[in-house]
PDB file of C-alpha atoms in Angstrom:
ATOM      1  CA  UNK S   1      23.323 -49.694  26.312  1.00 52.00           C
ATOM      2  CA  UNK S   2      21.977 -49.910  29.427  1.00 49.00           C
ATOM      3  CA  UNK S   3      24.636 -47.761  31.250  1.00 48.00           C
ATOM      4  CA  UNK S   4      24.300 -45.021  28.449  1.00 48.00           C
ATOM      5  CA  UNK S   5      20.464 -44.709  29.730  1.00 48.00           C
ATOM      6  CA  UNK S   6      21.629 -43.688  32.752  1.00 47.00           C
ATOM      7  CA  UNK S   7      24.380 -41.240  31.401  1.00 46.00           C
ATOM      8  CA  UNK S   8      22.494 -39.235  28.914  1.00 46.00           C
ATOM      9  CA  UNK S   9      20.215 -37.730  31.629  1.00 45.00           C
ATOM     10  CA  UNK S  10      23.205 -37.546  33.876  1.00 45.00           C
ATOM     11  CA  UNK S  11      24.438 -34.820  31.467  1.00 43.00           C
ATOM     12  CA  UNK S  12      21.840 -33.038  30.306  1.00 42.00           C
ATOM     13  CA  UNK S  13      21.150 -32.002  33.811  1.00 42.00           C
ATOM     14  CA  UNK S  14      24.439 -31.412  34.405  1.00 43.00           C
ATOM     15  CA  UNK S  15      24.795 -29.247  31.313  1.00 44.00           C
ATOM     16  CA  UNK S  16      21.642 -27.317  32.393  1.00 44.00           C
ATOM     17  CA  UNK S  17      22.363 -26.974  36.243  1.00 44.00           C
ATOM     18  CA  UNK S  18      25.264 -25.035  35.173  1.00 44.00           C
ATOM     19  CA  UNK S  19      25.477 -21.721  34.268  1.00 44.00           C
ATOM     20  CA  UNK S  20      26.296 -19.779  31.005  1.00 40.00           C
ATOM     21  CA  UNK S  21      29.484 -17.878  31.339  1.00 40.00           C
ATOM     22  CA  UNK S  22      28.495 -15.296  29.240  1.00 40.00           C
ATOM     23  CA  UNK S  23      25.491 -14.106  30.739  1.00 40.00           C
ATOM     24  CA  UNK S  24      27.082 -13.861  34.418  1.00 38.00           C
ATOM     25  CA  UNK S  25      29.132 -10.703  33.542  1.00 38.00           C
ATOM     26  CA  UNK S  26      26.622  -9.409  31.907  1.00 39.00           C
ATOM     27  CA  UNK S  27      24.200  -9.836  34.410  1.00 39.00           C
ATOM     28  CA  UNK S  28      27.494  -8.592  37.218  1.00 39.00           C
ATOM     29  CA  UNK S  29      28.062  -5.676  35.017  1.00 35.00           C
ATOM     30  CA  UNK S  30      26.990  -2.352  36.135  1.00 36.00           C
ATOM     31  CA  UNK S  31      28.720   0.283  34.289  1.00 36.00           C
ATOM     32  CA  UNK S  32      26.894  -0.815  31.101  1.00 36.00           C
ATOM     33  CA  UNK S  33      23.408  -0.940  32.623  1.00 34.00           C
ATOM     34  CA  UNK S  34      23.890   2.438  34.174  1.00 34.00           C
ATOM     35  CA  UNK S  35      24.822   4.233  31.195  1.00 36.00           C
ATOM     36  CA  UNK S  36      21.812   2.549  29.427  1.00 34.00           C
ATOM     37  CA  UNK S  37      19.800   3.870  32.583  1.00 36.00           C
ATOM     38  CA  UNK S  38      21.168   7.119  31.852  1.00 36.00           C
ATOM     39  CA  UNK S  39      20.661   6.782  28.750  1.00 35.00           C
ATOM     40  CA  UNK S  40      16.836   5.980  28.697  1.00 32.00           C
ATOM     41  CA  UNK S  41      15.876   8.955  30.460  1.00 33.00           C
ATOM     42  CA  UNK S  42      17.416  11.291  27.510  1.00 34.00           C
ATOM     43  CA  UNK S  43      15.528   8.728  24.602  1.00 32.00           C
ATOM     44  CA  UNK S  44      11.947   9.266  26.628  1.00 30.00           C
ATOM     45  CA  UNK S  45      11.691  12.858  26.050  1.00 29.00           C
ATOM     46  CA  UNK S  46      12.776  13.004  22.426  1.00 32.00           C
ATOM     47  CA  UNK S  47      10.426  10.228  21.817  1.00 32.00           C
ATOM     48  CA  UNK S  48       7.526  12.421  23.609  1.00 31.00           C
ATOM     49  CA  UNK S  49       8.480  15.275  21.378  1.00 32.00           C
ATOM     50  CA  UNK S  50       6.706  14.690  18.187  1.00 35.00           C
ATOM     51  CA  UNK S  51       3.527  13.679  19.902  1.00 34.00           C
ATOM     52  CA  UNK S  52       3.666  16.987  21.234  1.00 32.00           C
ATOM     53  CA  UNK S  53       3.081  18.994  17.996  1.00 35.00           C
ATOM     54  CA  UNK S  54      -0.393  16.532  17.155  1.00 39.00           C
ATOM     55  CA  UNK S  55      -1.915  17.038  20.807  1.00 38.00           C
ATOM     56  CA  UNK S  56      -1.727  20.934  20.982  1.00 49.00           C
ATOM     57  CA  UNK S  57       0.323  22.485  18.109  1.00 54.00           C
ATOM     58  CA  UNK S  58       0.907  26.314  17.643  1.00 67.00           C
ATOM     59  CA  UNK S  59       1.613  27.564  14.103  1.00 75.00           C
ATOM     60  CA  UNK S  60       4.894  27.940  14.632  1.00 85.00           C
ATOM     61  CA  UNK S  61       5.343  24.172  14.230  1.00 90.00           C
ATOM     62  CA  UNK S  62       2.829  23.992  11.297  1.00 93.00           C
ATOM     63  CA  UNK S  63       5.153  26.641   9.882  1.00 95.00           C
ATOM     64  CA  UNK S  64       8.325  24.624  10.739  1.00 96.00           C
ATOM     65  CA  UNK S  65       7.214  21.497   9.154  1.00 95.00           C
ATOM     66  CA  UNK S  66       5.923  23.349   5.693  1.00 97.00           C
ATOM     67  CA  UNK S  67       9.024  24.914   5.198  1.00 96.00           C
ATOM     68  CA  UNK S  68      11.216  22.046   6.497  1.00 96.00           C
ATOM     69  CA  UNK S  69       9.074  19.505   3.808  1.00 96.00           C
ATOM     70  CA  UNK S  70       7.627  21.451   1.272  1.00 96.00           C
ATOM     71  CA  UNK S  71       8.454  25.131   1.075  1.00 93.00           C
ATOM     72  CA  UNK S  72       7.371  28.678   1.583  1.00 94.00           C
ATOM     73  CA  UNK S  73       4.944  28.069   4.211  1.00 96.00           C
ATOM     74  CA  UNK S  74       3.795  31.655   4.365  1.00 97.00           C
ATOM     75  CA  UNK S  75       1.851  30.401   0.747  1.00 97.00           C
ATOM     76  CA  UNK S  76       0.577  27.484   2.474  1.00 98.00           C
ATOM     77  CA  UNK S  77      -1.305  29.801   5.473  1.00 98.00           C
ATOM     78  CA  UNK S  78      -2.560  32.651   3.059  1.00 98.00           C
ATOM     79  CA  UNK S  79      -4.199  30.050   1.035  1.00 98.00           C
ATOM     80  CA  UNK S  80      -5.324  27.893   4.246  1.00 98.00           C
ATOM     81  CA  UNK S  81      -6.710  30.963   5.725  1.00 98.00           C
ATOM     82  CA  UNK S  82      -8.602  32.071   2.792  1.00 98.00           C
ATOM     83  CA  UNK S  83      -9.944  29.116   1.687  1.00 98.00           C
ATOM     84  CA  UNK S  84     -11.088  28.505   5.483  1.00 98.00           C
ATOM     85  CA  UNK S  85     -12.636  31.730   5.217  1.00 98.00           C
ATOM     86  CA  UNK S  86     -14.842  31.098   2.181  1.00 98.00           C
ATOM     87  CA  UNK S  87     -15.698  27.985   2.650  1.00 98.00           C
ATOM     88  CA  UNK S  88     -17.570  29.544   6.628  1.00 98.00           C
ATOM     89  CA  UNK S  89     -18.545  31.956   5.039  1.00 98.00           C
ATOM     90  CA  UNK S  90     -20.293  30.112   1.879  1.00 97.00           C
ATOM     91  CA  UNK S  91     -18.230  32.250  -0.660  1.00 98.00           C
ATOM     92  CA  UNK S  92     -18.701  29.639  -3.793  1.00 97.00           C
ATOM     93  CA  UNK S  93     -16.116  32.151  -5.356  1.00 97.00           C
ATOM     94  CA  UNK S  94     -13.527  33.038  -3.329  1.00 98.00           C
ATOM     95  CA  UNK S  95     -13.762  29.156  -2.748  1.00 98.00           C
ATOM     96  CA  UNK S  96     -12.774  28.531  -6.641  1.00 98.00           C
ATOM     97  CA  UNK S  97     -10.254  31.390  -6.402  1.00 98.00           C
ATOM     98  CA  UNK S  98      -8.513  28.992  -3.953  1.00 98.00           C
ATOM     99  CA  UNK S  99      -8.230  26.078  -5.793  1.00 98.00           C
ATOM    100  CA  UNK S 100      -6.276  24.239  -8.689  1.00 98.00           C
ATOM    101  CA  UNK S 101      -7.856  22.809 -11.476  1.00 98.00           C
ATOM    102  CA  UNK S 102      -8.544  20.104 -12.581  1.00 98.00           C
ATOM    103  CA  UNK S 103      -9.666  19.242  -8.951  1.00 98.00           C
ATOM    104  CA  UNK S 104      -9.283  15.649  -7.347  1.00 98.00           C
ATOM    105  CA  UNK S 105     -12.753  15.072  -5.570  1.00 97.00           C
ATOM    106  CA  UNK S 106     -14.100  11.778  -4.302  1.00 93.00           C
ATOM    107  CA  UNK S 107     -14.499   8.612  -6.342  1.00 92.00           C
ATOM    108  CA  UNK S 108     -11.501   9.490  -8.026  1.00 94.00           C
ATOM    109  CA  UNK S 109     -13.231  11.608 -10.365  1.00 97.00           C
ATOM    110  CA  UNK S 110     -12.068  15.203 -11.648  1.00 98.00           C
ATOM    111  CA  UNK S 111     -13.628  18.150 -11.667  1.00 98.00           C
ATOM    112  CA  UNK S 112     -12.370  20.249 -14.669  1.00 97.00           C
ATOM    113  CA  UNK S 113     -12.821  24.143 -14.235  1.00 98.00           C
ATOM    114  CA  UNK S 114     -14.887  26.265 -12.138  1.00 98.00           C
ATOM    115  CA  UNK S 115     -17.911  26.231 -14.188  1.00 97.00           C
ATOM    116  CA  UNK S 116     -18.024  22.595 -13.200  1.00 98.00           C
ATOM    117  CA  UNK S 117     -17.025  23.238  -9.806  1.00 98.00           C
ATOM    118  CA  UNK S 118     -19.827  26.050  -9.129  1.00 97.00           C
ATOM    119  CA  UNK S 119     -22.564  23.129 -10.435  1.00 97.00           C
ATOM    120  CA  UNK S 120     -21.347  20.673  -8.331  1.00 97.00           C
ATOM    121  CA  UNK S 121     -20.973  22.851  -5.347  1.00 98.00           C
ATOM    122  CA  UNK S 122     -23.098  20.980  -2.625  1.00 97.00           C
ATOM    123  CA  UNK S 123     -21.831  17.921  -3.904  1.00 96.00           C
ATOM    124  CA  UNK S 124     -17.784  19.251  -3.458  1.00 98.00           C
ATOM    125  CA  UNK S 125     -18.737  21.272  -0.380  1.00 98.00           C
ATOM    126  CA  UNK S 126     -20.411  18.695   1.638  1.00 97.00           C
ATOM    127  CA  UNK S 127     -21.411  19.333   4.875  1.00 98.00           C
ATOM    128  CA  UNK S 128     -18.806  16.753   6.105  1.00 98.00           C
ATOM    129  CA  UNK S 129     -16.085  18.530   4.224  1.00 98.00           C
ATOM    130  CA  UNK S 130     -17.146  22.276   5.525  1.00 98.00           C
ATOM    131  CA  UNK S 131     -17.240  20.596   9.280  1.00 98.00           C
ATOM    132  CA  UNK S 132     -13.286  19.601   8.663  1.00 98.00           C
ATOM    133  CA  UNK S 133     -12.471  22.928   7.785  1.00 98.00           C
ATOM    134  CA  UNK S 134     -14.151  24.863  10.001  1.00 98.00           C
ATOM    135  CA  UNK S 135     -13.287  22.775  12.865  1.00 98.00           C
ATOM    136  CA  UNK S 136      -8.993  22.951  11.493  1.00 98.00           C
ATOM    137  CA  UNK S 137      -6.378  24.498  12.919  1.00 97.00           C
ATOM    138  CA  UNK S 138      -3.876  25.745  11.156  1.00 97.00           C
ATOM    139  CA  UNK S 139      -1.064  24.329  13.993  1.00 95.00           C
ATOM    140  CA  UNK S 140      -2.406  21.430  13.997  1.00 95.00           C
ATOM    141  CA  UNK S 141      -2.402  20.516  10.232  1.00 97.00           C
ATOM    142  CA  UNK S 142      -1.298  17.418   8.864  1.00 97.00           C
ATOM    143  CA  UNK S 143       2.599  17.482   6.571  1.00 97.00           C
ATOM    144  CA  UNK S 144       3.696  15.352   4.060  1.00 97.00           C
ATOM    145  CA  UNK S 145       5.346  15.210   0.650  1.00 95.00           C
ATOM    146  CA  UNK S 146       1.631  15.272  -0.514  1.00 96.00           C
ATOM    147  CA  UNK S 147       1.306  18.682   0.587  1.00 98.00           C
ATOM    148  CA  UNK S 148      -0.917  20.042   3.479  1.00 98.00           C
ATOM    149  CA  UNK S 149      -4.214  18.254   4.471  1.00 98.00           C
ATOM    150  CA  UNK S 150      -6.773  19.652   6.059  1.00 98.00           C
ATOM    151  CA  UNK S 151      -9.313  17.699   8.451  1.00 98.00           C
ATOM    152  CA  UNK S 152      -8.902  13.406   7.834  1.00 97.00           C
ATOM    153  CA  UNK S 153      -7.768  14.003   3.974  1.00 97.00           C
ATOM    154  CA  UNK S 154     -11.145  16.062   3.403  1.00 98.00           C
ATOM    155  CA  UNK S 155      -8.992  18.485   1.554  1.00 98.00           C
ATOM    156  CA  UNK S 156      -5.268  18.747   0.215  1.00 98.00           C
ATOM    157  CA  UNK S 157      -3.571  21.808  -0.589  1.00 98.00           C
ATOM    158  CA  UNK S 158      -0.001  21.627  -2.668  1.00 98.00           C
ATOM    159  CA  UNK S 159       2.457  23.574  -4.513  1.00 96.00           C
ATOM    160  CA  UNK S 160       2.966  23.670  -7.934  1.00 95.00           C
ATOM    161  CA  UNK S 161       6.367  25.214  -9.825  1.00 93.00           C
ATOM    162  CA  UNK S 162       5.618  28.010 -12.046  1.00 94.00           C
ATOM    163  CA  UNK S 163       9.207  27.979 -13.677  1.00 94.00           C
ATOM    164  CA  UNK S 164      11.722  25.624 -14.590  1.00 93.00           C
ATOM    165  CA  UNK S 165      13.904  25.406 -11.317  1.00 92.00           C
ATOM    166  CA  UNK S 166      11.241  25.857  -9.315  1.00 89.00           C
ATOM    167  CA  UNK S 167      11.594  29.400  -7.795  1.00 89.00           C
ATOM    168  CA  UNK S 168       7.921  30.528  -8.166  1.00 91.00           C
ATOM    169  CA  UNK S 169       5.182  28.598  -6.749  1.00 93.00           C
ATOM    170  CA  UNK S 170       1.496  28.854  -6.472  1.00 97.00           C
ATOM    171  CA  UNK S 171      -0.277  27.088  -3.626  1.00 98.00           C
ATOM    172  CA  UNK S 172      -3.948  26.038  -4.408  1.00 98.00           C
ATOM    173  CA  UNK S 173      -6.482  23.124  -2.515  1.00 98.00           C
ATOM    174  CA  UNK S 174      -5.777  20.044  -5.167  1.00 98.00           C
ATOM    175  CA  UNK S 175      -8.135  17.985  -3.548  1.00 98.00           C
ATOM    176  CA  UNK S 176     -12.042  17.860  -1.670  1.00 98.00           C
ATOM    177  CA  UNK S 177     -13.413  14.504  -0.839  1.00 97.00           C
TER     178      UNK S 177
END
C-alpha cells in the first residue's frame, strides 16, 4: 500500500510532464494557420460592412434594403417624404392623408379614423415624435419585416396588398408612439 503512495504521484507527473501528441502538429503546422491568417483579413471587412450603412447611409442603401425586404421602395420614400413634410410643416391633413387606419399609437390603443386622429392630434404628434421625424434620414432608416421605422420606433410605415397576389400595394405610417 505503501509503495502504491509513492507510484500514483510518480505517474501523474509523468503523465502531465509529457506532452499531447495532438496538439504538437497543430501547434508545428503552418500552412493551416496561414490560410486562416489569410483568411481573417477577407472576414474583417465583410464584417465592417453592415455597420457601414447605420453610421452614414445614403439612400441608395435605404432603397436596397426596402426592395431587398419588403418591396417597391420608391412607395416607401414618397410616403416617407411626405409625411416628413407635413408633419415640419404642421399639416394635420396631409399628415392623415399619409396614414392607415385604424392607427397603432402608444399604450396599445387604436385610433380609428381621421376624425379621431385630428382630436387627438397633440397627443399623436408629440413633440417627441415630430423631433424623430424631423431629425430622420431617409438613408439611414431602420428595415425589417415590420416595415420601415422612422426615429427609435416613433413611427412605422408598411405595405398593405390591395389584391389577391399582392401586385398593388399602398404604403401608409401604421404606427405613432
Amino acid at each position: 500500500m505503501r509503495r502504491m503512495a509513492y507510484l500514483i504521484p510518480a505517474l501523474l507527473l509523468a503523465a502531465c510532464s509529457q506532452p499531447a501528441p495532438p496538439a504538437a502538429p497543430a501547434v508545428d503546422a503552418p500552412p493551416p494557420m496561414e490560410a486562416s491568417a489569410a483568411a481573417t483579413p477577407a472576414a474583417e471587412p465583410a464584417a465592417a460592412t453592415p455597420a457601414s450603412p447605420a453610421a452614414d447611409a445614403p439612400a441608395e442603401d435605404a432603397r436596397a434594403r426596402i426592395e431587398s425586404v419588403l418591396g417597391d421602395a420608391a412607395q416607401y420614400e414618397k410616403v416617407f417624404n411626405a409625411f416628413k413634410t407635413a408633419v415640419v410643416g404642421g399639416d394635420r391633413a396631409a399628415v392623415v392623408e399619409e396614414v392607415r387606419f385604424p392607427l397603432n399609437i402608444s399604450g396599445g390603443k387604436k385610433i380609428t379614423g381621421p376624425g379621431e386622429f385630428q382630436r387627438n392630434y397633440e397627443k399623436i404628434i408629440t413633440p417627441a415624435v415630430a423631433k424623430a421625424v424631423s431629425e430622420q434620414g431617409f438613408g439611414k432608416v431602420f428595415v425589417n419585416q415590420q416595415g420601415v421605422m422612422i426615429g427609435e420606433g416613433q413611427v412605422w410605415l408598411n405595405g398593405q396588398c390591395l389584391d389577391q397576389a399582392c401586385t398593388k400595394t399602398e404604403v401608409k405610417v401604421i404606427t405613432i408612439q
